[in-house]
mmCIF file of C-alpha atoms in Angstrom:
data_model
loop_
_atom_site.group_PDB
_atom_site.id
_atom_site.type_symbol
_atom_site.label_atom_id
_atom_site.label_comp_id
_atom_site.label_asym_id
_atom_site.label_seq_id
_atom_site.Cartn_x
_atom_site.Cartn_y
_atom_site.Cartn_z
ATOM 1 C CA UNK A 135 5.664 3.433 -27.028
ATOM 2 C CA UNK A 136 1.966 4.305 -26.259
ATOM 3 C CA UNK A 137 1.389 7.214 -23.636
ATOM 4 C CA UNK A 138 -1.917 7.982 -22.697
ATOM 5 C CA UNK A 139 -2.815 11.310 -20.719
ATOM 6 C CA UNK A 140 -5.848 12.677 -19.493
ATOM 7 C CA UNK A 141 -6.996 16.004 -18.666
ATOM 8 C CA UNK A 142 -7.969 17.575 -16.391
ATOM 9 C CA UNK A 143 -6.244 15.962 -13.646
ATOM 10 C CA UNK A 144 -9.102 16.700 -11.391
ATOM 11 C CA UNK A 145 -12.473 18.594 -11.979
ATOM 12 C CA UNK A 146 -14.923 19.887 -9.338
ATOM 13 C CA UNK A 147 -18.628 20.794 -10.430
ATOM 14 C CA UNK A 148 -21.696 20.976 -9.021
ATOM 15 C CA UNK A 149 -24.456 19.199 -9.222
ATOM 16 C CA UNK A 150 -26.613 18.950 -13.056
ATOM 17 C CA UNK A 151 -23.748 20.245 -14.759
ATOM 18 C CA UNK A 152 -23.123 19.039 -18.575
ATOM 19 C CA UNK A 153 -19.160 17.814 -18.523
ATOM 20 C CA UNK A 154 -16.631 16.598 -20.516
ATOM 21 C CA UNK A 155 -13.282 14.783 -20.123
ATOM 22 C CA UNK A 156 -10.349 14.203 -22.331
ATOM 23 C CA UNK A 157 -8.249 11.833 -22.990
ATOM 24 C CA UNK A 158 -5.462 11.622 -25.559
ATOM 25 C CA UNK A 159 -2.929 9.298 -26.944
ATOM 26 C CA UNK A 160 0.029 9.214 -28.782
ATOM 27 C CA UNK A 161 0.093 6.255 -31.647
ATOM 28 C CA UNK A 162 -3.342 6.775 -33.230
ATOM 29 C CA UNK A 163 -2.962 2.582 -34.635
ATOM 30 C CA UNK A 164 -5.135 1.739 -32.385
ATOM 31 C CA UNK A 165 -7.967 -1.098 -32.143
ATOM 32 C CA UNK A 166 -10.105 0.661 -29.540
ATOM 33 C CA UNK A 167 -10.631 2.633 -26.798
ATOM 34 C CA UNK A 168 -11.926 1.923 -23.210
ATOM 35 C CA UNK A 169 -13.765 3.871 -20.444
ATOM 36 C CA UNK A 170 -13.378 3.283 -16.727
ATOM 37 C CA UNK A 171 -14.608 4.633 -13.643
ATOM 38 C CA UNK A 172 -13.115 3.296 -9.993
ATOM 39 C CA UNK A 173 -14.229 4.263 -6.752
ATOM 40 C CA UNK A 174 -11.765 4.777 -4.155
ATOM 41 C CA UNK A 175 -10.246 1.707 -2.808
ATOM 42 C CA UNK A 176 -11.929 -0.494 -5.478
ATOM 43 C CA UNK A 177 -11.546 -2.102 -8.614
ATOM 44 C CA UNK A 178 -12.593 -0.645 -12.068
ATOM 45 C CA UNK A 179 -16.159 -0.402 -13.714
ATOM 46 C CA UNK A 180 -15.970 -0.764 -17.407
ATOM 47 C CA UNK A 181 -18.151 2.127 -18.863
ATOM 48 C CA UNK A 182 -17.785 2.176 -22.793
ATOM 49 C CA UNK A 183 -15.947 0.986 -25.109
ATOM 50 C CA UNK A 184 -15.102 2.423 -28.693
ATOM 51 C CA UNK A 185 -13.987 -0.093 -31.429
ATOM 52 C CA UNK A 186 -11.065 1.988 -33.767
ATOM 53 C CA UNK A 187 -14.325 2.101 -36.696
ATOM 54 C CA UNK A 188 -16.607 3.976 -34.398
ATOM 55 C CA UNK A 189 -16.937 7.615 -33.894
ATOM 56 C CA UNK A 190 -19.487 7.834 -30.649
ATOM 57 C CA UNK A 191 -20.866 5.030 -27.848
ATOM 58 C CA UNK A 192 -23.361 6.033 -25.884
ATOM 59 C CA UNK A 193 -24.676 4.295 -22.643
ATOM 60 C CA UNK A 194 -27.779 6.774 -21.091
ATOM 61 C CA UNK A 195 -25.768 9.961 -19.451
ATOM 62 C CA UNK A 196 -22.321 8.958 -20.716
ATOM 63 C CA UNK A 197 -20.946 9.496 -24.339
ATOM 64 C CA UNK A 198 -17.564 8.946 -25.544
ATOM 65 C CA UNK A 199 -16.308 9.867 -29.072
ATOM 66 C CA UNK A 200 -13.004 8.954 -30.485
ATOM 67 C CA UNK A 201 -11.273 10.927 -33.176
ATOM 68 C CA UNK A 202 -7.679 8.381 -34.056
ATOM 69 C CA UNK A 203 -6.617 10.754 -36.388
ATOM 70 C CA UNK A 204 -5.922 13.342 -33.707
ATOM 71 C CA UNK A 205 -5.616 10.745 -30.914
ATOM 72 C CA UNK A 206 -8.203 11.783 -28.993
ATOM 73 C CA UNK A 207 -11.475 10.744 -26.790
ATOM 74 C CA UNK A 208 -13.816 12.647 -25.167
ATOM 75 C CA UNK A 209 -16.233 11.292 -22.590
ATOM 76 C CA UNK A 210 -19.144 13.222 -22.279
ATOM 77 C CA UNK A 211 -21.164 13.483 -18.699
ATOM 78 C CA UNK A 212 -24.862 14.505 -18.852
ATOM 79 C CA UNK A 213 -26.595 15.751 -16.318
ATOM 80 C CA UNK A 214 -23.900 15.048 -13.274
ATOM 81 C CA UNK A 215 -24.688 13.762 -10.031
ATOM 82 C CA UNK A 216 -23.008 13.219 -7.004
ATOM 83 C CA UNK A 217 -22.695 9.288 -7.410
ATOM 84 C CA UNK A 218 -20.637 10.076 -10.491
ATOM 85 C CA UNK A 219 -18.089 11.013 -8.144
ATOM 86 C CA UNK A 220 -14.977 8.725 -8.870
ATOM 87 C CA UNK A 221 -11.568 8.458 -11.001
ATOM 88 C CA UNK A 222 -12.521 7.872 -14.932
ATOM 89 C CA UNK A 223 -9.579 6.397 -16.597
ATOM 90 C CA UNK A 224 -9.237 5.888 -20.258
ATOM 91 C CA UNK A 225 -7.455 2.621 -21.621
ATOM 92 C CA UNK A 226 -5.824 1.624 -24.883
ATOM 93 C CA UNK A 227 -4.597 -1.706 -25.826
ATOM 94 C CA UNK A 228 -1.869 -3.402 -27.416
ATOM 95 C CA UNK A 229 -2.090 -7.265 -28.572
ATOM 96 C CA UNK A 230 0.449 -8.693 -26.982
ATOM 97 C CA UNK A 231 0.778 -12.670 -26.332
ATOM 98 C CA UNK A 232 -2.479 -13.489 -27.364
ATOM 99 C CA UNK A 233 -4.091 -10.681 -25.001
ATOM 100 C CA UNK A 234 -4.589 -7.107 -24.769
ATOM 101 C CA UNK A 235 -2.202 -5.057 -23.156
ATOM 102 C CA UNK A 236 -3.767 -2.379 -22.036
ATOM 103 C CA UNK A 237 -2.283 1.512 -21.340
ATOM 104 C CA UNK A 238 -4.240 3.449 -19.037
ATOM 105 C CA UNK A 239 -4.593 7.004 -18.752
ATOM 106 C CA UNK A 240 -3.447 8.878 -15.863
ATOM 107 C CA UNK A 241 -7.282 9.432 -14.993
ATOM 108 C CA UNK A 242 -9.600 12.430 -13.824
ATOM 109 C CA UNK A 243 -10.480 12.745 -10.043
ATOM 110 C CA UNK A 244 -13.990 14.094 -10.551
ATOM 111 C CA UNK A 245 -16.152 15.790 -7.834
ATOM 112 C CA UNK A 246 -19.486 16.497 -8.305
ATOM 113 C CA UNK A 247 -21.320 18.360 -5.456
ATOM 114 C CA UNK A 248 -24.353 19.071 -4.267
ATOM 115 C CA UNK B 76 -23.996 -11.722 -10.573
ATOM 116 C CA UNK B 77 -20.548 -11.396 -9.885
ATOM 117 C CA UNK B 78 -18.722 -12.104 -12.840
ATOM 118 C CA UNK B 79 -14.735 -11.603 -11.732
ATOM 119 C CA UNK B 80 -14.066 -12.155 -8.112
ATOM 120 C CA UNK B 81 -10.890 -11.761 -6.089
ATOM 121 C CA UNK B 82 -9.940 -12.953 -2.532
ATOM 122 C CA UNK B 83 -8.930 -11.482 -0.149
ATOM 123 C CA UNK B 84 -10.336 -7.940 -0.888
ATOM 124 C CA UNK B 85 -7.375 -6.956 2.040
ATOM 125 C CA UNK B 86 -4.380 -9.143 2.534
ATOM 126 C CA UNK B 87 -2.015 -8.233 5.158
ATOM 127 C CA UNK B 88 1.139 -10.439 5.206
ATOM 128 C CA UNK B 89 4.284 -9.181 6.721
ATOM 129 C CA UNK B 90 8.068 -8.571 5.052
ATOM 130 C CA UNK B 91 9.214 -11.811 3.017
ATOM 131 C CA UNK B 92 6.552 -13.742 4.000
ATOM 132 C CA UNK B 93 5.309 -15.375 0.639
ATOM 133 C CA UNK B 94 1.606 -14.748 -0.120
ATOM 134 C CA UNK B 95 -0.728 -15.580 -2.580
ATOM 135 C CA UNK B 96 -3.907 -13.656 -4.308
ATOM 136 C CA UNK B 97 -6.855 -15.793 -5.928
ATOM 137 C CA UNK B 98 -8.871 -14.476 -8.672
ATOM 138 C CA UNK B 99 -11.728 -16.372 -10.352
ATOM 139 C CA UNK B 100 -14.488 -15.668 -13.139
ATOM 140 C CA UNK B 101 -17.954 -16.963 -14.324
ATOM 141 C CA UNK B 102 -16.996 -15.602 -17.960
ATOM 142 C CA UNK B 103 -15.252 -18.623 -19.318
ATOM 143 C CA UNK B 104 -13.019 -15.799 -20.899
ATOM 144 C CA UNK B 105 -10.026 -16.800 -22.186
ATOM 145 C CA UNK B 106 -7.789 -14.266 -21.256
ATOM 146 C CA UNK B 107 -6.831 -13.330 -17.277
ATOM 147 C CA UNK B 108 -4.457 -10.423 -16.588
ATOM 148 C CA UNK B 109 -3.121 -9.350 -13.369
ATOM 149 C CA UNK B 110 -2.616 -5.909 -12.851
ATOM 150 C CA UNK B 111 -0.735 -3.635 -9.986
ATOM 151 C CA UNK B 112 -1.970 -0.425 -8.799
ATOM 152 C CA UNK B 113 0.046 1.822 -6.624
ATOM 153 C CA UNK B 114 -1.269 4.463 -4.739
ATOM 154 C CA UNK B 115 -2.458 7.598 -6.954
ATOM 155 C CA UNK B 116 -0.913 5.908 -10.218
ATOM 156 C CA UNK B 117 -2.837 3.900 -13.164
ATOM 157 C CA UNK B 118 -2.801 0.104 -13.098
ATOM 158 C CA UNK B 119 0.170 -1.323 -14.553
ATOM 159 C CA UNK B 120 0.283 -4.562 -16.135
ATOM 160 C CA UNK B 121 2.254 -7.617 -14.812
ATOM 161 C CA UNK B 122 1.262 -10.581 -16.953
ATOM 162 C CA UNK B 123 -1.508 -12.069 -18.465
ATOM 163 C CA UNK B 124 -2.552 -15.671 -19.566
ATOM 164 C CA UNK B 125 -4.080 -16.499 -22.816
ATOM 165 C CA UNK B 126 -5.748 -19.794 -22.070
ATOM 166 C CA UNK B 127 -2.921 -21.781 -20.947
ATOM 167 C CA UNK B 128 -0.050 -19.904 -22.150
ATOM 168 C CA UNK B 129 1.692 -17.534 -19.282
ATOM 169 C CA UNK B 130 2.615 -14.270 -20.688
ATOM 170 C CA UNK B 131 5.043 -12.222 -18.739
ATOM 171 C CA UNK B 132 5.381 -8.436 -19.007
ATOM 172 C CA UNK B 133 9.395 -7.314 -19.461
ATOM 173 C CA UNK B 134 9.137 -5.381 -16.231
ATOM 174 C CA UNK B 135 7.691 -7.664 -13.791
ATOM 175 C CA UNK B 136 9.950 -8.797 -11.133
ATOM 176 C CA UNK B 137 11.027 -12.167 -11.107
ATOM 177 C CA UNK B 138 9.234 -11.827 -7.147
ATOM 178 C CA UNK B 139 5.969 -12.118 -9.015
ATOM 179 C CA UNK B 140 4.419 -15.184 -10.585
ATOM 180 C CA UNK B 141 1.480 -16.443 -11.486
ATOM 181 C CA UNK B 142 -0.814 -19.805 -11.622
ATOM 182 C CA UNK B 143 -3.833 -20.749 -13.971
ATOM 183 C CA UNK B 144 -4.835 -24.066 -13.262
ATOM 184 C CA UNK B 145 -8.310 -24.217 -15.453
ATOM 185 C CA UNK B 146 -9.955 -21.495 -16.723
ATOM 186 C CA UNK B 147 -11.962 -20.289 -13.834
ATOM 187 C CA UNK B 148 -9.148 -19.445 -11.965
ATOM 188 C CA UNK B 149 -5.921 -17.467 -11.739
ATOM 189 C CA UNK B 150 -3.644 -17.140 -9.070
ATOM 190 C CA UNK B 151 -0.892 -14.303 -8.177
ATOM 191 C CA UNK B 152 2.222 -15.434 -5.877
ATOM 192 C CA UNK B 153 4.544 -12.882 -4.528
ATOM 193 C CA UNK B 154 7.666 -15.171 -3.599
ATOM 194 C CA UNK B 155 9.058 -12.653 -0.604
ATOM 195 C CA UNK B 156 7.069 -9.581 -0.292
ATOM 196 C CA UNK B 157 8.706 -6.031 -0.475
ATOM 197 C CA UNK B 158 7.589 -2.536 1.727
ATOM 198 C CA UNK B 159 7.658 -1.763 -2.542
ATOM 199 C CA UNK B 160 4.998 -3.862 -3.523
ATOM 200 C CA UNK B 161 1.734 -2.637 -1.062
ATOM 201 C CA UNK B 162 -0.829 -2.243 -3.568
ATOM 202 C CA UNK B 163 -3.457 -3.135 -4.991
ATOM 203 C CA UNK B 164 -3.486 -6.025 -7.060
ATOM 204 C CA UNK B 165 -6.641 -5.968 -10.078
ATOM 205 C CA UNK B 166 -7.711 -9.163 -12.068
ATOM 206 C CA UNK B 167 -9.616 -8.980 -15.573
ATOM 207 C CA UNK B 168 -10.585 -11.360 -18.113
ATOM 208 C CA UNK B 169 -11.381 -10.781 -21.422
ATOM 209 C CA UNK B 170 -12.462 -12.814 -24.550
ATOM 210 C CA UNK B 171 -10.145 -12.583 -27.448
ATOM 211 C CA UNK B 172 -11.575 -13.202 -31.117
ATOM 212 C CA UNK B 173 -9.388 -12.188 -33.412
ATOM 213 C CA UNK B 174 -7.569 -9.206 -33.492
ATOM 214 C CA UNK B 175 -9.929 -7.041 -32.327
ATOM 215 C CA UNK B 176 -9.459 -5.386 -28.776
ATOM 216 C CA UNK B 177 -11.999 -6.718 -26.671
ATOM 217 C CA UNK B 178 -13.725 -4.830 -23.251
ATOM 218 C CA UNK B 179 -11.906 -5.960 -20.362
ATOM 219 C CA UNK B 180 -13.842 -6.857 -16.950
ATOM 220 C CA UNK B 181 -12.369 -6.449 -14.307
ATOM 221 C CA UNK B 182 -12.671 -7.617 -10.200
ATOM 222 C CA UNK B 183 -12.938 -5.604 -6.866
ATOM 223 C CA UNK B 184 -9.238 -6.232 -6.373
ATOM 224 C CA UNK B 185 -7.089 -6.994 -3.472
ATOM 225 C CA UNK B 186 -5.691 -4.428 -1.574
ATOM 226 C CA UNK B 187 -2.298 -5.594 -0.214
ATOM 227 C CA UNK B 188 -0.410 -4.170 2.764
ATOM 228 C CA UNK B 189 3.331 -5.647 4.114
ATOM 229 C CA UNK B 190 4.453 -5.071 7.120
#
């Protein structure tokens, strides 16, 4: 069975700060990897996605790499701002039924302040 | 622009009172899922359909079911609501080819709250 955990649970910083969260998984067979963010009380914002033959995806500030050997994935922040305040949850799927099933990370809570 | 879209965004119904969420899309993906989302915890899935074909997750209550009458939409019934099942409840779509996982899009959700 797949478990996904992130770390750090939550992570204050301030403002223009360079940062990085992790996310790791246990069965490295895997066909990709997905980046979230959700504001409270809303739905989820896909942010990158990583297909299992790609090392890096970058979209401007954000970065993700995925190493499957070690069953791991970093997303890298650039640059933070305050309106990058939200929950980032990584995501792993699992065809299942003709969809993908996906397991999501426990998420970071991350705060970035002025 | 919006591509998934759910209504309600807040549904309040009370104890055992059947309700129903509506999610539709302007993907023409042929995948829907329904997820749940408790408070502080990551979204857990309940079932998805793969064009027509209803797949249910082991773990999903037989209180929950679901409707997908054309590929726009997708509905989520909860037959007699629980204190147990306030949440909220996330739609996605996504557009299978092949085995390869594809990025899943997902809607504002629907925040429900029983009474």
């Amino acid at each position: 069975k797949q478990e996904v955990t992130q770390i750090p649970a939550a992570l204050s910083v301030p403002e223009g700060e360079n940062l990085v969260l992790n996310c790791s998984f246990t069965d490295s067979a895997i066909y990709n990897l997905q980046w979230f963010r959700q504001d409270p009380g809303k739905g989820l914002t896909s942010l990158l996605l990583i297909q299992s033959s790609q090392r890096e995806q970058t979209s401007g500030r954000l970065n993700a790499s995925l190493d499957k050997s070690s069953g791991r994935s970093t997303l890298y922040i650039a640059a933070s701002q305050p309106g990058d305040s939200a929950t980032y949850l990584c995501a792993v799927p699992l065809l299942t039924g003709g969809g993908n099933k996906l397991t999501f990370g426990t998420g970071t809570q991350l705060k970035v302040e002025l | 622009d919006a591509m998934v879209i759910q209504n309600p965004r807040y549904q309040v119904t009370q104890f055992g009172k059947p309700v129903t969420l509506s999610c539709s899309q302007t993907l023409n993906h042929n995948v829907m899922y329904w997820y749940q989302q408790k408070s502080s915890q990551a979204p857990k899935l309940l079932f998805h359909y793969y064009d027509k074909d209803f797949n249910n997750e082991a773990d999903t209550p037989d209180n929950f079911q679901s409707r997908r009458p054309n590929t726009s939409f997708c509905f989520l019934d909860i037959r007699s609501p629980g204190l147990g099942d306030a949440a909220m409840y996330l739609c996605a779509t996504s557009n299978k080819k092949g085995l390869a996982g594809e990025t899943q899009y997902f809607g504002p959700g629907t925040r429900l709250l029983v009474l």
